[in-house]
Amino acid sequence: MSATKIVLVYQSLLGIYGDRGNAMVLRARLAWRGIDVELAEVEPGEPVPVDGSVYLLGGGEDAAQISAVKYLRADGNLFRAVDAGAVLFAVCAGYQITGKTFTVGDNDEVIEGLGLLDVETRRGSERAVGEILTSWTRPDGAASLITGFENHGGYTYLGADAAPLAKVEVGIGNNGDRTEGAVQGRVVGTYPHGPVLARNPDLADWLLELALGRRLDPLPSGEIDELRQQRVAFVRH
Ligand code: GLN
């Protein structure tokens, strides 16, 4: 069987917040379970691999977002991979470009996104900067928390085809309406950095389970749980 491929997309454009760590977490959590894994990195101008299981987009500035959309459209392979059932996990700027539209600049120019999520992003009333804590219901029905750091000027509004990923407990999230992130099929968008998958291993394992189409055995998580409890206590304080 061929290795499970994690594809880290355009770090030169969408890599300023350390979201690369999400790829390392996914790779490590597969390797720790003895699952063969390969990490592929692709930059603008190179063809995006079509045989990935999970594609990752990270945060970046407005100009970088516009370039990323242009290159991804011209390449077309991310659309093909998602059509074929791959998971796309997109953070912040990556989340915004995965939607239908986002605005940039003082004149709020509307830019067409990839249209893989039924969401639209436009400039918000205040920049959302700070710790964010959300409650997330895991696919097995258990309650979980997602912690991270948000930093975005754009506010995201969900259409009928997208469901919120989580409910905001502390922070702004999508737009101040207490929702955070969006899920549509196997496309997941969210605002928290951290990197978010390092801070929230449950979320990482859910993405891997979506990609592999099966449940994964739990991994020991003593120290990670302890750190999570400290972060949650700090944010709720
Ligand atoms: N440029 C976007 C915004 O400010 C995304 C920022 C980010 O990726 N952190 O809304």
mmCIF file of C-alpha atoms and ligand atoms in Angstrom:
data_model
loop_
_atom_site.group_PDB
_atom_site.id
_atom_site.type_symbol
_atom_site.label_atom_id
_atom_site.label_comp_id
_atom_site.label_asym_id
_atom_site.label_seq_id
_atom_site.Cartn_x
_atom_site.Cartn_y
_atom_site.Cartn_z
ATOM 1 C CA MET A 1 0.000 0.000 0.000
ATOM 2 C CA SER A 2 1.300 3.454 -0.807
ATOM 3 C CA ALA A 3 2.058 5.968 1.938
ATOM 4 C CA THR A 4 -0.581 8.397 3.164
ATOM 5 C CA LYS A 5 0.427 11.711 1.634
ATOM 6 C CA ILE A 6 0.131 15.021 3.506
ATOM 7 C CA VAL A 7 0.485 17.996 1.141
ATOM 8 C CA LEU A 8 1.646 21.329 2.531
ATOM 9 C CA VAL A 9 0.593 23.968 0.033
ATOM 10 C CA TYR A 10 2.474 27.220 -0.697
ATOM 11 C CA GLN A 11 4.403 27.862 2.514
ATOM 12 C CA SER A 12 6.161 30.781 0.837
ATOM 13 C CA LEU A 13 2.760 32.517 0.610
ATOM 14 C CA LEU A 14 0.720 30.980 3.391
ATOM 15 C CA GLY A 15 3.338 30.186 5.995
ATOM 16 C CA ILE A 16 3.847 33.261 8.147
ATOM 17 C CA TYR A 17 2.073 32.023 11.278
ATOM 18 C CA GLY A 18 3.807 28.694 11.805
ATOM 19 C CA ASP A 19 0.900 26.666 10.436
ATOM 20 C CA ARG A 20 3.513 24.388 8.841
ATOM 21 C CA GLY A 21 3.449 22.687 12.216
ATOM 22 C CA ASN A 22 0.036 21.226 11.320
ATOM 23 C CA ALA A 23 1.726 19.090 8.666
ATOM 24 C CA MET A 24 4.366 17.905 11.116
ATOM 25 C CA VAL A 25 1.701 16.960 13.651
ATOM 26 C CA LEU A 26 -0.283 14.940 11.104
ATOM 27 C CA ARG A 27 2.866 13.196 9.925
ATOM 28 C CA ALA A 28 3.972 12.405 13.475
ATOM 29 C CA ARG A 29 0.580 11.096 14.584
ATOM 30 C CA LEU A 30 0.489 8.687 11.649
ATOM 31 C CA ALA A 31 4.114 7.603 12.130
ATOM 32 C CA TRP A 32 3.581 7.014 15.874
ATOM 33 C CA ARG A 33 0.862 4.545 14.905
ATOM 34 C CA GLY A 34 3.117 2.780 12.436
ATOM 35 C CA ILE A 35 1.226 4.128 9.410
ATOM 36 C CA ASP A 36 3.397 4.858 6.378
ATOM 37 C CA VAL A 37 3.301 8.609 5.738
ATOM 38 C CA GLU A 38 4.884 11.022 3.275
ATOM 39 C CA LEU A 39 4.985 14.808 3.519
ATOM 40 C CA ALA A 40 4.997 16.680 0.201
ATOM 41 C CA GLU A 41 5.563 20.424 -0.020
ATOM 42 C CA VAL A 42 4.481 22.342 -3.084
ATOM 43 C CA GLU A 43 5.260 25.908 -4.059
ATOM 44 C CA PRO A 44 3.600 28.223 -6.616
ATOM 45 C CA GLY A 45 4.424 27.215 -10.171
ATOM 46 C CA GLU A 46 4.909 23.549 -9.261
ATOM 47 C CA PRO A 47 2.052 21.131 -9.858
ATOM 48 C CA VAL A 48 0.059 20.350 -6.716
ATOM 49 C CA PRO A 49 0.172 16.551 -6.241
ATOM 50 C CA VAL A 50 -3.218 14.977 -6.982
ATOM 51 C CA ASP A 51 -2.705 11.911 -4.823
ATOM 52 C CA GLY A 52 -2.666 13.573 -1.410
ATOM 53 C CA SER A 53 -4.874 12.436 1.462
ATOM 54 C CA VAL A 54 -4.764 15.712 3.385
ATOM 55 C CA TYR A 55 -4.009 19.176 1.948
ATOM 56 C CA LEU A 56 -3.013 22.030 4.249
ATOM 57 C CA LEU A 57 -3.324 25.770 3.709
ATOM 58 C CA GLY A 58 -2.046 28.240 6.320
ATOM 59 C CA GLY A 59 -2.258 31.915 7.216
ATOM 60 C CA GLY A 60 -0.851 34.853 5.307
ATOM 61 C CA GLU A 61 -1.281 38.466 4.277
ATOM 62 C CA ASP A 62 -3.946 39.749 1.902
ATOM 63 C CA ALA A 63 -1.590 40.010 -1.090
ATOM 64 C CA ALA A 64 -0.351 36.477 -0.507
ATOM 65 C CA GLN A 65 -3.936 35.235 -0.435
ATOM 66 C CA ILE A 66 -4.637 36.737 -3.852
ATOM 67 C CA SER A 67 -1.523 35.105 -5.318
ATOM 68 C CA ALA A 68 -2.343 31.749 -3.751
ATOM 69 C CA VAL A 69 -5.825 31.732 -5.283
ATOM 70 C CA LYS A 70 -4.400 32.644 -8.681
ATOM 71 C CA TYR A 71 -1.864 29.819 -8.628
ATOM 72 C CA LEU A 72 -4.264 27.231 -7.230
ATOM 73 C CA ARG A 73 -6.847 28.050 -9.896
ATOM 74 C CA ALA A 74 -4.274 27.891 -12.690
ATOM 75 C CA ASP A 75 -3.019 24.554 -11.400
ATOM 76 C CA GLY A 76 -6.425 23.002 -10.766
ATOM 77 C CA ASN A 77 -5.142 19.932 -8.935
ATOM 78 C CA LEU A 78 -6.449 20.927 -5.495
ATOM 79 C CA PHE A 79 -9.970 20.941 -6.970
ATOM 80 C CA ARG A 80 -9.356 17.508 -8.483
ATOM 81 C CA ALA A 81 -8.035 16.099 -5.225
ATOM 82 C CA VAL A 82 -10.976 17.432 -3.187
ATOM 83 C CA ASP A 83 -13.405 16.088 -5.800
ATOM 84 C CA ALA A 84 -11.699 12.717 -5.432
ATOM 85 C CA GLY A 85 -12.285 12.748 -1.652
ATOM 86 C CA ALA A 86 -9.154 14.298 -0.162
ATOM 87 C CA VAL A 87 -9.365 16.269 3.079
ATOM 88 C CA LEU A 88 -8.557 19.990 2.909
ATOM 89 C CA PHE A 89 -7.687 21.703 6.190
ATOM 90 C CA ALA A 90 -7.367 25.465 5.807
ATOM 91 C CA VAL A 91 -6.346 27.949 8.509
ATOM 92 C CA CYS A 92 -7.098 31.679 8.588
ATOM 93 C CA ALA A 93 -6.044 33.163 5.217
ATOM 94 C CA GLY A 94 -6.253 29.612 3.882
ATOM 95 C CA TYR A 95 -9.800 29.378 5.254
ATOM 96 C CA GLN A 96 -10.750 32.692 3.680
ATOM 97 C CA ILE A 97 -9.461 31.769 0.210
ATOM 98 C CA THR A 98 -11.191 28.398 0.350
ATOM 99 C CA GLY A 99 -14.499 30.264 0.500
ATOM 100 C CA LYS A 100 -16.474 31.930 -2.276
ATOM 101 C CA THR A 101 -15.206 35.493 -1.818
ATOM 102 C CA PHE A 102 -13.038 37.619 0.450
ATOM 103 C CA THR A 103 -12.269 41.331 0.470
ATOM 104 C CA VAL A 104 -8.901 43.071 0.591
ATOM 105 C CA GLY A 105 -7.591 46.614 0.968
ATOM 106 C CA ASP A 106 -9.100 49.881 2.127
ATOM 107 C CA ASN A 107 -11.609 49.830 -0.716
ATOM 108 C CA ASP A 108 -12.770 46.321 0.183
ATOM 109 C CA GLU A 109 -12.087 44.907 -3.231
ATOM 110 C CA VAL A 110 -13.954 41.616 -3.590
ATOM 111 C CA ILE A 111 -11.750 38.692 -4.663
ATOM 112 C CA GLU A 112 -13.163 35.398 -5.820
ATOM 113 C CA GLY A 113 -11.967 32.461 -3.714
ATOM 114 C CA LEU A 114 -11.697 28.778 -4.534
ATOM 115 C CA GLY A 115 -15.391 28.187 -3.802
ATOM 116 C CA LEU A 116 -14.757 24.934 -1.921
ATOM 117 C CA LEU A 117 -16.562 26.233 1.169
ATOM 118 C CA ASP A 118 -19.875 28.075 1.142
ATOM 119 C CA VAL A 119 -18.518 31.045 3.101
ATOM 120 C CA GLU A 120 -17.809 34.697 2.370
ATOM 121 C CA THR A 121 -15.309 36.921 4.149
ATOM 122 C CA ARG A 122 -15.353 40.703 4.428
ATOM 123 C CA ARG A 123 -13.586 43.201 6.647
ATOM 124 C CA GLY A 124 -14.829 43.114 10.227
ATOM 125 C CA SER A 125 -15.567 45.923 12.670
ATOM 126 C CA GLU A 126 -12.428 45.225 14.725
ATOM 127 C CA ARG A 127 -9.424 42.997 14.152
ATOM 128 C CA ALA A 128 -9.749 39.701 15.991
ATOM 129 C CA VAL A 129 -6.474 39.198 17.856
ATOM 130 C CA GLY A 130 -5.920 36.978 20.849
ATOM 131 C CA GLU A 131 -6.490 33.615 22.418
ATOM 132 C CA ILE A 132 -9.539 31.763 21.174
ATOM 133 C CA LEU A 133 -11.321 28.896 22.890
ATOM 134 C CA THR A 134 -14.136 26.996 21.226
ATOM 135 C CA SER A 135 -16.227 23.979 22.075
ATOM 136 C CA TRP A 136 -16.280 21.270 19.468
ATOM 137 C CA THR A 137 -18.318 18.102 19.336
ATOM 138 C CA ARG A 138 -16.142 15.257 18.189
ATOM 139 C CA PRO A 139 -17.603 12.880 15.599
ATOM 140 C CA ASP A 140 -18.030 10.247 18.329
ATOM 141 C CA GLY A 141 -20.300 12.724 20.119
ATOM 142 C CA ALA A 142 -17.835 13.584 22.896
ATOM 143 C CA ALA A 143 -17.376 17.228 23.863
ATOM 144 C CA SER A 144 -13.935 18.665 23.224
ATOM 145 C CA LEU A 145 -12.317 22.079 23.304
ATOM 146 C CA ILE A 146 -10.190 23.741 20.642
ATOM 147 C CA THR A 147 -7.611 26.283 21.783
ATOM 148 C CA GLY A 148 -5.545 28.566 19.600
ATOM 149 C CA PHE A 149 -4.576 32.117 18.720
ATOM 150 C CA GLU A 150 -6.602 34.137 16.225
ATOM 151 C CA ASN A 151 -5.352 37.096 14.223
ATOM 152 C CA HIS A 152 -7.591 38.222 11.386
ATOM 153 C CA GLY A 153 -9.260 41.349 10.065
ATOM 154 C CA GLY A 154 -11.667 39.481 7.832
ATOM 155 C CA TYR A 155 -14.963 38.189 9.248
ATOM 156 C CA THR A 156 -16.434 35.068 7.709
ATOM 157 C CA TYR A 157 -20.140 34.391 7.117
ATOM 158 C CA LEU A 158 -21.435 30.896 6.420
ATOM 159 C CA GLY A 159 -23.908 29.984 3.689
ATOM 160 C CA ALA A 160 -26.397 27.134 3.818
ATOM 161 C CA ASP A 161 -23.985 24.450 2.580
ATOM 162 C CA ALA A 162 -21.373 25.002 5.302
ATOM 163 C CA ALA A 163 -21.780 24.079 8.975
ATOM 164 C CA PRO A 164 -19.814 25.734 11.784
ATOM 165 C CA LEU A 165 -16.922 23.668 13.116
ATOM 166 C CA ALA A 166 -17.283 24.836 16.724
ATOM 167 C CA LYS A 167 -18.909 27.302 19.139
ATOM 168 C CA VAL A 168 -16.896 30.225 20.469
ATOM 169 C CA GLU A 169 -16.397 30.384 24.218
ATOM 170 C CA VAL A 170 -13.683 33.057 24.240
ATOM 171 C CA GLY A 171 -12.651 35.181 21.235
ATOM 172 C CA ILE A 172 -14.256 36.316 17.976
ATOM 173 C CA GLY A 173 -14.167 33.302 15.636
ATOM 174 C CA ASN A 174 -16.004 33.636 12.333
ATOM 175 C CA ASN A 175 -17.544 37.052 12.865
ATOM 176 C CA GLY A 176 -18.656 37.499 16.460
ATOM 177 C CA ASP A 177 -21.807 35.358 16.049
ATOM 178 C CA ARG A 178 -20.272 32.710 18.381
ATOM 179 C CA THR A 179 -19.539 30.316 15.523
ATOM 180 C CA GLU A 180 -16.037 29.253 14.524
ATOM 181 C CA GLY A 181 -14.802 27.665 11.337
ATOM 182 C CA ALA A 182 -16.718 25.784 8.687
ATOM 183 C CA VAL A 183 -17.100 22.204 7.539
ATOM 184 C CA GLN A 184 -18.440 21.119 4.173
ATOM 185 C CA GLY A 185 -17.842 17.500 3.278
ATOM 186 C CA ARG A 186 -14.143 16.942 3.788
ATOM 187 C CA VAL A 187 -13.218 20.601 3.560
ATOM 188 C CA VAL A 188 -12.559 22.206 6.945
ATOM 189 C CA GLY A 189 -11.721 25.854 7.580
ATOM 190 C CA THR A 190 -10.800 27.432 10.907
ATOM 191 C CA TYR A 191 -9.177 30.577 12.323
ATOM 192 C CA PRO A 192 -6.911 29.400 15.165
ATOM 193 C CA HIS A 193 -3.142 29.242 14.767
ATOM 194 C CA GLY A 194 -0.950 27.594 17.309
ATOM 195 C CA PRO A 195 -0.327 25.552 15.215
ATOM 196 C CA VAL A 196 -3.852 24.454 15.949
ATOM 197 C CA LEU A 197 -3.257 20.729 15.432
ATOM 198 C CA ALA A 198 -0.362 20.731 17.909
ATOM 199 C CA ARG A 199 -2.609 22.291 20.522
ATOM 200 C CA ASN A 200 -5.567 20.049 19.681
ATOM 201 C CA PRO A 201 -4.611 16.448 18.900
ATOM 202 C CA ASP A 202 -8.269 15.358 18.804
ATOM 203 C CA LEU A 203 -8.794 17.643 15.847
ATOM 204 C CA ALA A 204 -5.689 16.257 14.141
ATOM 205 C CA ASP A 205 -6.914 12.696 14.609
ATOM 206 C CA TRP A 206 -10.373 13.555 13.290
ATOM 207 C CA LEU A 207 -8.818 14.894 10.060
ATOM 208 C CA LEU A 208 -6.719 11.749 9.745
ATOM 209 C CA GLU A 209 -9.745 9.544 10.355
ATOM 210 C CA LEU A 210 -11.667 11.449 7.678
ATOM 211 C CA ALA A 211 -8.785 10.940 5.259
ATOM 212 C CA LEU A 212 -8.233 7.273 6.028
ATOM 213 C CA GLY A 213 -11.916 6.406 6.388
ATOM 214 C CA ARG A 214 -11.401 4.505 9.638
ATOM 215 C CA ARG A 215 -10.998 5.032 13.361
ATOM 216 C CA LEU A 216 -7.494 5.371 14.749
ATOM 217 C CA ASP A 217 -6.254 3.954 18.022
ATOM 218 C CA PRO A 218 -5.784 6.648 20.669
ATOM 219 C CA LEU A 219 -2.227 7.745 21.459
ATOM 220 C CA PRO A 220 -0.885 8.433 24.952
ATOM 221 C CA SER A 221 -1.554 12.086 25.714
ATOM 222 C CA GLY A 222 -0.664 12.742 29.361
ATOM 223 C CA GLU A 223 1.632 15.728 28.928
ATOM 224 C CA ILE A 224 -0.421 17.193 26.070
ATOM 225 C CA ASP A 225 -3.581 16.965 28.201
ATOM 226 C CA GLU A 226 -1.836 18.724 31.059
ATOM 227 C CA LEU A 227 -0.703 21.562 28.764
ATOM 228 C CA ARG A 228 -4.198 21.839 27.299
ATOM 229 C CA GLN A 229 -5.728 22.160 30.738
ATOM 230 C CA GLN A 230 -3.295 24.944 31.584
ATOM 231 C CA ARG A 231 -4.105 26.832 28.369
ATOM 232 C CA VAL A 232 -7.845 26.472 28.830
ATOM 233 C CA ALA A 233 -7.590 27.682 32.436
ATOM 234 C CA PHE A 234 -5.492 30.656 31.287
ATOM 235 C CA VAL A 235 -7.985 31.697 28.601
ATOM 236 C CA ARG A 236 -11.027 31.289 30.833
ATOM 237 C CA HIS A 237 -9.381 33.247 33.666
HETATM 238 N N1 GLN B 1 -5.302 38.506 5.806
HETATM 239 C C1 GLN B 1 -6.348 37.842 6.523
HETATM 240 C C2 GLN B 1 -7.040 38.698 7.567
HETATM 241 O O1 GLN B 1 -6.424 39.551 8.188
HETATM 242 C C3 GLN B 1 -5.811 36.564 7.116
HETATM 243 C C4 GLN B 1 -4.829 36.777 8.220
HETATM 244 C C5 GLN B 1 -4.198 35.496 8.691
HETATM 245 O O2 GLN B 1 -4.018 34.557 7.942
HETATM 246 N N2 GLN B 1 -3.813 35.467 9.940
HETATM 247 O O3 GLN B 1 -8.215 38.527 7.768
#
